[in-house]
CSV table of C-alpha atoms (C1' of nucleotides) in Angstrom, one decimal:
chain,number,residue,atom,x,y,z
A,1,UNK,CA,0.1,-0.1,-0.2
A,2,UNK,CA,1.7,3.2,-1.0
A,3,UNK,CA,0.1,6.4,-0.1
A,4,UNK,CA,-0.5,10.1,-1.7
A,5,UNK,CA,2.5,11.3,-3.4
A,6,UNK,CA,4.6,14.4,-1.6
A,7,UNK,CA,4.7,16.7,-4.9
A,8,UNK,CA,3.3,19.0,-3.2
A,9,UNK,CA,5.3,18.5,0.1
A,10,UNK,CA,6.1,22.3,1.1
A,11,UNK,CA,10.0,22.5,1.0
A,12,UNK,CA,10.4,23.8,4.4
A,13,UNK,CA,13.9,23.3,5.5
A,14,UNK,CA,12.7,22.5,9.0
A,15,UNK,CA,8.7,22.4,9.4
A,16,UNK,CA,7.4,23.8,12.9
A,17,UNK,CA,5.2,20.4,13.3
A,18,UNK,CA,7.1,18.5,15.5
A,19,UNK,CA,9.4,20.6,17.1
A,20,UNK,CA,12.1,19.9,14.4
A,21,UNK,CA,12.8,23.3,14.0
A,22,UNK,CA,13.2,24.3,17.6
A,23,UNK,CA,16.4,22.3,17.4
A,24,UNK,CA,19.8,24.2,17.1
A,25,UNK,CA,21.6,21.8,16.4
A,26,UNK,CA,19.6,20.5,13.2
A,27,UNK,CA,19.8,24.5,12.1
A,28,UNK,CA,23.3,24.7,12.9
A,29,UNK,CA,24.7,21.4,10.9
A,30,UNK,CA,21.9,22.8,7.9
A,31,UNK,CA,23.9,26.0,8.3
A,32,UNK,CA,27.0,24.7,8.1
A,33,UNK,CA,26.5,22.3,5.6
A,34,UNK,CA,25.7,25.3,3.2
A,35,UNK,CA,28.9,27.4,4.1
A,36,UNK,CA,31.1,24.6,3.6
A,37,UNK,CA,29.3,23.4,0.4
A,38,UNK,CA,30.5,27.6,-0.9
A,39,UNK,CA,33.7,27.1,1.2
A,40,UNK,CA,34.4,24.7,-1.4
A,41,UNK,CA,33.2,26.1,-4.6
A,42,UNK,CA,35.3,29.5,-3.6
A,43,UNK,CA,38.3,27.5,-3.0
A,44,UNK,CA,37.8,24.7,-5.7
A,45,UNK,CA,41.3,25.9,-7.0
A,46,UNK,CA,43.2,25.6,-4.3
A,47,UNK,CA,42.4,22.6,-3.2
A,48,UNK,CA,41.9,23.2,0.3
A,49,UNK,CA,39.1,22.1,2.6
A,50,UNK,CA,38.0,24.1,5.6
A,51,UNK,CA,39.9,22.1,7.8
A,52,UNK,CA,43.1,22.3,6.0
A,53,UNK,CA,43.3,26.0,5.8
A,54,UNK,CA,42.5,26.4,9.3
A,55,UNK,CA,45.1,24.8,10.4
A,56,UNK,CA,47.8,26.1,7.8
A,57,UNK,CA,46.3,29.4,8.9
A,58,UNK,CA,47.1,28.6,12.3
A,59,UNK,CA,50.4,26.9,12.0
A,60,UNK,CA,51.1,30.2,10.2
A,61,UNK,CA,49.7,32.4,13.5
A,62,UNK,CA,51.6,30.3,15.9
A,63,UNK,CA,55.6,29.2,14.4
A,64,UNK,CA,56.5,25.8,16.0
A,65,UNK,CA,53.3,24.8,17.2
A,66,UNK,CA,53.3,20.9,18.5
A,67,UNK,CA,50.4,18.8,16.6
A,68,UNK,CA,48.7,18.4,20.2
A,69,UNK,CA,48.9,22.5,20.1
A,70,UNK,CA,46.9,22.7,16.9
A,71,UNK,CA,44.4,19.6,17.5
A,72,UNK,CA,43.9,21.9,21.2
A,73,UNK,CA,43.1,24.8,18.7
A,74,UNK,CA,40.7,22.7,16.4
A,75,UNK,CA,39.1,20.5,19.0
A,76,UNK,CA,40.6,16.9,17.6
A,77,UNK,CA,42.1,14.5,18.8
A,78,UNK,CA,46.1,13.8,18.1
A,79,UNK,CA,45.1,10.7,14.9
A,80,UNK,CA,42.8,13.6,13.0
A,81,UNK,CA,45.3,16.2,13.1
A,82,UNK,CA,47.8,13.8,11.8
A,83,UNK,CA,45.7,13.3,8.4
A,84,UNK,CA,45.4,17.0,8.6
A,85,UNK,CA,48.9,17.7,9.0
A,86,UNK,CA,50.0,14.7,6.6
A,87,UNK,CA,47.9,15.8,3.7
A,88,UNK,CA,49.5,19.7,4.0
A,89,UNK,CA,53.0,18.5,4.2
A,90,UNK,CA,52.6,16.1,1.1
A,91,UNK,CA,51.0,19.0,-1.1
A,92,UNK,CA,54.6,20.9,0.6
A,93,UNK,CA,52.6,23.2,2.6
A,94,UNK,CA,54.1,22.4,6.0
A,95,UNK,CA,57.1,21.6,7.8
A,96,UNK,CA,57.5,19.0,10.2
A,97,UNK,CA,60.4,20.0,12.9
A,98,UNK,CA,61.5,18.3,16.4
A,99,UNK,CA,61.0,20.5,19.4
A,100,UNK,CA,64.0,21.9,20.5
A,101,UNK,CA,62.7,21.6,24.3
A,102,UNK,CA,60.8,18.5,24.4
A,103,UNK,CA,61.4,15.9,22.0
A,104,UNK,CA,58.3,14.2,22.4
A,105,UNK,CA,56.7,17.1,20.3
A,106,UNK,CA,57.2,18.3,16.7
A,107,UNK,CA,57.4,21.8,15.8
A,108,UNK,CA,55.1,22.7,12.7
A,109,UNK,CA,56.1,25.9,10.4
A,110,UNK,CA,54.7,26.9,7.3
A,111,UNK,CA,56.9,26.7,3.9
A,112,UNK,CA,57.5,29.3,1.0
A,113,UNK,CA,54.7,27.4,-0.8
A,114,UNK,CA,52.2,27.2,2.3
A,115,UNK,CA,52.5,31.1,2.6
A,116,UNK,CA,51.5,31.7,-1.3
A,117,UNK,CA,48.6,29.0,-0.9
A,118,UNK,CA,47.7,30.8,2.3
A,119,UNK,CA,48.1,34.4,0.2
A,120,UNK,CA,45.8,33.3,-2.6
A,121,UNK,CA,43.2,31.5,0.1
A,122,UNK,CA,42.6,34.6,2.5
A,123,UNK,CA,41.6,36.4,-1.2
A,124,UNK,CA,39.2,33.6,-2.0
A,125,UNK,CA,37.9,33.5,1.8
A,126,UNK,CA,37.4,37.1,1.7
A,127,UNK,CA,35.0,36.6,-1.2
A,128,UNK,CA,33.8,33.6,0.7
A,129,UNK,CA,32.6,35.8,3.6
A,130,UNK,CA,31.8,38.4,1.9
A,131,UNK,CA,29.0,36.3,1.0
A,132,UNK,CA,28.3,34.8,3.9
A,133,UNK,CA,28.1,38.3,5.8
A,134,UNK,CA,25.9,39.6,3.0
A,135,UNK,CA,22.6,38.2,4.6
A,136,UNK,CA,24.1,40.1,7.9
A,137,UNK,CA,24.3,43.9,9.4
A,138,UNK,CA,27.5,44.2,11.2
A,139,UNK,CA,26.6,44.0,14.5
A,140,UNK,CA,24.5,40.5,13.3
A,141,UNK,CA,28.1,39.0,12.1
A,142,UNK,CA,29.1,40.4,15.9
A,143,UNK,CA,26.2,38.7,17.6
A,144,UNK,CA,26.3,35.0,15.6
A,145,UNK,CA,30.1,35.2,16.6
A,146,UNK,CA,29.5,35.4,20.1
A,147,UNK,CA,26.7,32.8,20.1
A,148,UNK,CA,28.6,30.4,18.4
A,149,UNK,CA,32.2,31.3,20.3
A,150,UNK,CA,29.7,30.2,23.5
A,151,UNK,CA,29.6,26.9,22.1
A,152,UNK,CA,33.2,26.0,21.3
A,153,UNK,CA,35.1,28.3,23.3
B,1,UNK,CA,67.0,24.3,12.9
B,2,UNK,CA,64.1,24.9,15.5
B,3,UNK,CA,62.4,27.6,16.7
B,4,UNK,CA,61.6,27.8,20.7
B,5,UNK,CA,58.9,25.2,21.8
B,6,UNK,CA,55.3,26.2,22.1
B,7,UNK,CA,54.4,25.6,25.5
B,8,UNK,CA,53.3,28.5,26.6
B,9,UNK,CA,51.1,28.7,23.6
B,10,UNK,CA,47.7,30.3,24.5
B,11,UNK,CA,44.8,28.1,23.8
B,12,UNK,CA,42.6,31.0,22.4
B,13,UNK,CA,40.0,28.9,20.1
B,14,UNK,CA,40.9,31.5,17.1
B,15,UNK,CA,43.2,34.3,17.8
B,16,UNK,CA,42.5,37.6,17.0
B,17,UNK,CA,45.8,38.4,15.4
B,18,UNK,CA,45.4,37.7,11.9
B,19,UNK,CA,41.9,38.3,11.3
B,20,UNK,CA,41.1,34.3,11.4
B,21,UNK,CA,38.6,35.3,14.5
B,22,UNK,CA,36.8,37.2,12.2
B,23,UNK,CA,36.0,34.3,10.1
B,24,UNK,CA,32.2,33.3,10.5
B,25,UNK,CA,32.9,29.9,8.7
B,26,UNK,CA,35.3,28.7,11.1
B,27,UNK,CA,33.4,29.7,14.0
B,28,UNK,CA,30.7,27.8,12.7
B,29,UNK,CA,32.3,24.9,11.6
B,30,UNK,CA,34.4,24.7,15.0
B,31,UNK,CA,30.5,24.9,16.8
B,32,UNK,CA,29.2,22.2,14.7
B,33,UNK,CA,31.7,20.0,15.9
B,34,UNK,CA,31.6,20.5,19.1
B,35,UNK,CA,27.9,20.0,19.1
B,36,UNK,CA,28.3,17.1,16.5
B,37,UNK,CA,30.6,14.9,19.5
B,38,UNK,CA,28.1,15.9,22.3
B,39,UNK,CA,25.1,14.6,19.8
B,40,UNK,CA,26.8,11.8,19.4
B,41,UNK,CA,27.5,11.0,23.3
B,42,UNK,CA,23.7,11.6,24.0
B,43,UNK,CA,23.0,9.0,21.0
B,44,UNK,CA,26.0,6.5,21.7
B,45,UNK,CA,23.1,3.8,22.8
B,46,UNK,CA,21.0,4.5,19.6
B,47,UNK,CA,24.0,4.9,17.1
B,48,UNK,CA,22.3,7.7,15.1
B,49,UNK,CA,24.2,10.7,13.8
B,50,UNK,CA,22.8,14.0,13.5
B,51,UNK,CA,22.0,13.6,9.9
B,52,UNK,CA,21.0,9.9,10.5
B,53,UNK,CA,18.1,11.1,13.1
B,54,UNK,CA,17.1,14.2,11.0
B,55,UNK,CA,16.0,12.0,8.2
B,56,UNK,CA,14.2,9.9,9.9
B,57,UNK,CA,12.6,12.4,12.1
B,58,UNK,CA,11.6,14.3,8.1
B,59,UNK,CA,10.1,10.7,7.4
B,60,UNK,CA,8.2,10.6,10.0
B,61,UNK,CA,6.5,14.1,9.8
B,62,UNK,CA,6.4,13.9,5.8
B,63,UNK,CA,5.2,10.0,5.5
B,64,UNK,CA,5.7,9.1,1.7
B,65,UNK,CA,8.3,11.4,1.0
B,66,UNK,CA,10.6,10.6,-2.0
B,67,UNK,CA,14.3,10.4,-1.7
B,68,UNK,CA,14.4,13.7,-3.6
B,69,UNK,CA,12.2,15.3,-1.9
B,70,UNK,CA,14.1,14.3,1.5
B,71,UNK,CA,17.7,15.4,0.0
B,72,UNK,CA,15.7,18.6,-0.7
B,73,UNK,CA,14.9,19.0,2.8
B,74,UNK,CA,18.4,18.3,4.0
B,75,UNK,CA,20.1,20.1,1.4
B,76,UNK,CA,22.1,16.9,0.0
B,77,UNK,CA,22.3,15.3,-3.4
B,78,UNK,CA,20.8,11.9,-4.0
B,79,UNK,CA,23.7,9.7,-4.0
B,80,UNK,CA,23.9,11.2,-0.4
B,81,UNK,CA,20.5,10.4,0.8
B,82,UNK,CA,21.3,7.2,-0.6
B,83,UNK,CA,23.5,6.4,1.8
B,84,UNK,CA,21.8,7.8,4.5
B,85,UNK,CA,18.5,5.9,3.8
B,86,UNK,CA,20.2,2.4,3.4
B,87,UNK,CA,21.7,2.8,6.3
B,88,UNK,CA,17.6,3.9,7.9
B,89,UNK,CA,16.7,0.8,6.0
B,90,UNK,CA,19.1,-1.4,7.0
B,91,UNK,CA,18.4,-1.1,10.7
B,92,UNK,CA,14.6,-1.5,10.2
B,93,UNK,CA,13.6,2.0,10.7
B,94,UNK,CA,12.3,2.9,7.3
B,95,UNK,CA,10.6,1.3,5.0
B,96,UNK,CA,10.8,1.8,0.9
B,97,UNK,CA,8.2,1.4,-1.3
B,98,UNK,CA,6.7,2.6,-5.1
B,99,UNK,CA,5.1,6.1,-5.1
B,100,UNK,CA,1.6,5.2,-7.1
B,101,UNK,CA,1.6,8.8,-9.2
B,102,UNK,CA,5.2,8.8,-9.9
B,103,UNK,CA,7.2,5.4,-10.7
B,104,UNK,CA,10.1,6.8,-10.9
B,105,UNK,CA,10.0,8.1,-7.2
B,106,UNK,CA,10.3,5.8,-3.7
B,107,UNK,CA,7.5,6.5,-1.0
B,108,UNK,CA,9.9,6.4,1.9
B,109,UNK,CA,7.8,5.6,5.2
B,110,UNK,CA,8.8,5.1,8.8
B,111,UNK,CA,8.5,1.9,10.5
B,112,UNK,CA,7.3,0.4,14.2
B,113,UNK,CA,10.6,0.1,14.9
B,114,UNK,CA,11.7,3.6,13.4
B,115,UNK,CA,9.0,5.1,15.4
B,116,UNK,CA,10.4,3.3,19.1
B,117,UNK,CA,14.1,4.9,17.8
B,118,UNK,CA,12.6,8.0,17.1
B,119,UNK,CA,10.3,8.1,20.0
B,120,UNK,CA,13.8,7.6,21.7
B,121,UNK,CA,15.8,9.5,20.5
B,122,UNK,CA,13.6,12.6,21.1
B,123,UNK,CA,14.5,12.0,24.7
B,124,UNK,CA,18.3,12.1,24.0
B,125,UNK,CA,17.5,14.8,22.0
B,126,UNK,CA,15.8,16.9,24.9
B,127,UNK,CA,19.0,16.5,26.9
B,128,UNK,CA,21.4,17.2,24.2
B,129,UNK,CA,19.7,20.4,23.5
B,130,UNK,CA,18.8,21.0,26.9
B,131,UNK,CA,23.2,21.1,27.2
B,132,UNK,CA,23.4,23.1,24.2
B,133,UNK,CA,20.9,25.8,25.2
B,134,UNK,CA,22.1,26.4,28.8
B,135,UNK,CA,24.2,28.9,27.6
B,136,UNK,CA,21.7,30.5,26.5
B,137,UNK,CA,18.7,32.9,27.4
B,138,UNK,CA,15.5,32.0,25.6
B,139,UNK,CA,15.8,35.4,23.2
B,140,UNK,CA,19.1,33.9,22.5
B,141,UNK,CA,17.7,31.0,20.9
B,142,UNK,CA,15.5,32.7,19.0
B,143,UNK,CA,18.1,34.9,18.2
B,144,UNK,CA,20.4,32.1,16.7
B,145,UNK,CA,17.8,30.2,15.1
B,146,UNK,CA,17.4,33.0,13.2
B,147,UNK,CA,20.6,33.9,12.0
B,148,UNK,CA,21.2,30.2,11.2
B,149,UNK,CA,18.1,30.0,9.0
B,150,UNK,CA,19.6,33.1,6.9
B,151,UNK,CA,22.1,30.6,6.0
B,152,UNK,CA,20.5,27.5,5.2
B,153,UNK,CA,17.3,28.9,4.3
C,1,DT,C1',15.1,15.1,-22.9
C,2,DA,C1',14.0,15.3,-17.8
C,3,DT,C1',13.8,12.7,-13.8
C,4,DT,C1',14.5,9.5,-9.9
C,5,DG,C1',16.6,6.3,-8.0
C,6,DT,C1',20.8,2.8,-8.1
C,7,DT,C1',25.6,1.7,-8.3
C,8,DA,C1',30.7,1.9,-8.2
C,9,DT,C1',33.9,4.8,-6.6
C,10,DA,C1',36.5,8.1,-4.6
C,11,DC,C1',37.7,11.6,-1.4
C,12,DT,C1',37.8,13.7,3.5
C,13,DC,C1',36.8,13.6,8.5
C,14,DT,C1',36.7,10.8,12.3
C,15,DA,C1',38.1,8.2,16.2
C,16,DT,C1',39.9,4.0,18.4
C,17,DA,C1',43.2,0.6,19.0
C,18,DA,C1',48.5,-0.3,19.8
C,19,DC,C1',52.7,0.9,18.9
C,20,DT,C1',57.2,3.7,19.7
C,21,DA,C1',59.9,7.3,21.9
C,22,DT,C1',60.7,10.8,24.9
C,23,DA,C1',60.0,13.0,29.2
D,1,DT,C1',53.8,6.5,34.3
D,2,DA,C1',52.2,10.3,31.1
D,3,DT,C1',52.4,12.3,26.7
D,4,DA,C1',53.4,13.2,21.7
D,5,DG,C1',53.4,11.1,17.4
D,6,DT,C1',53.0,7.5,14.6
D,7,DT,C1',50.3,3.6,12.1
D,8,DA,C1',46.4,0.4,11.0
D,9,DT,C1',41.7,0.2,10.4
D,10,DA,C1',37.0,1.1,10.3
D,11,DG,C1',32.6,4.3,9.7
D,12,DA,C1',30.4,8.3,8.4
D,13,DG,C1',29.5,11.8,5.0
D,14,DT,C1',30.2,14.0,0.2
D,15,DA,C1',30.4,13.8,-4.2
D,16,DT,C1',30.9,12.2,-9.4
D,17,DA,C1',30.1,9.5,-13.1
D,18,DA,C1',27.3,6.2,-15.5
D,19,DC,C1',23.3,3.6,-16.0
D,20,DA,C1',18.3,1.6,-16.1
D,21,DA,C1',13.5,3.4,-15.4
D,22,DT,C1',10.2,6.3,-15.9
D,23,DA,C1',7.7,11.0,-16.9
DNA sequence: TATTGTTATACTCTATAACTATA
DNA sequence: TATAGTTATAGAGTATAACAATA
């Protein structure tokens, strides 16, 4: 037995019928998905994902950062951090060195090629963030960032 | 040549030095990651991911929904939707039928086991959302949902 | 021709476990 | 003992391409 077709079903992203629209988690998930897709379009040429660019950016900002430190900044465990750094290193964007003070730790640095890629990525990021922020006022952007920071800060 | 160790590097999630903290996309990514991890903890017993629960919930809310319709609600393409529905079907939570009106379309329905799992998931979701919303006032929750809806709506 | 579902394939991210080395 | 890195492995999600069935 089949029911009526749903060609007339309204495509309201998250309906209010059963409280599904009241779940912040679902809204966050869909918003992140939309932003991630647009990010991928903007950085298609550089072939950098959100995670990869964030890692590259952080290594540039904190020269000599260890992998565990990078993982703490990005809220990732050791194995996940390894995977990201491996990809950046394979493309020659990041250099692994030994920490002078603690032999167990890595000392991550951005390479010349990495710095060049980061510079290009920053331009693409500006376009991407412009698209994102176009739907907000400056004050709303600040509010959104503050509210999101309460979740990951 | 190695640089100084970074044991003293402050773990400020997104520093302000190079504008990285001004990127909404990064904040969104980290927030979604944190929420996703807590979601996984709360729904560990049911072994349902955010995507799987959202799909199950939508099928329950729109009986007879086709896979393309489900994909539109969740902003996913056909192949990605297939993967989600396959997992739900493999666990007996969702039933595939043929649409009576359009032979090309599926007619998705929730099963009895799926409804039971959804009921349990709703309780776990309440705990999860409570944890999430504990850091906001009711008005802030409404603002956050509205701002996120502008991204995926 | 266009749409829907399907399969195959590949890549990214995530996580766990076990191992090595260093503290 | 604890920490940092590494490797192997597995699962989830995402995406593209090609194909069959139906409109």
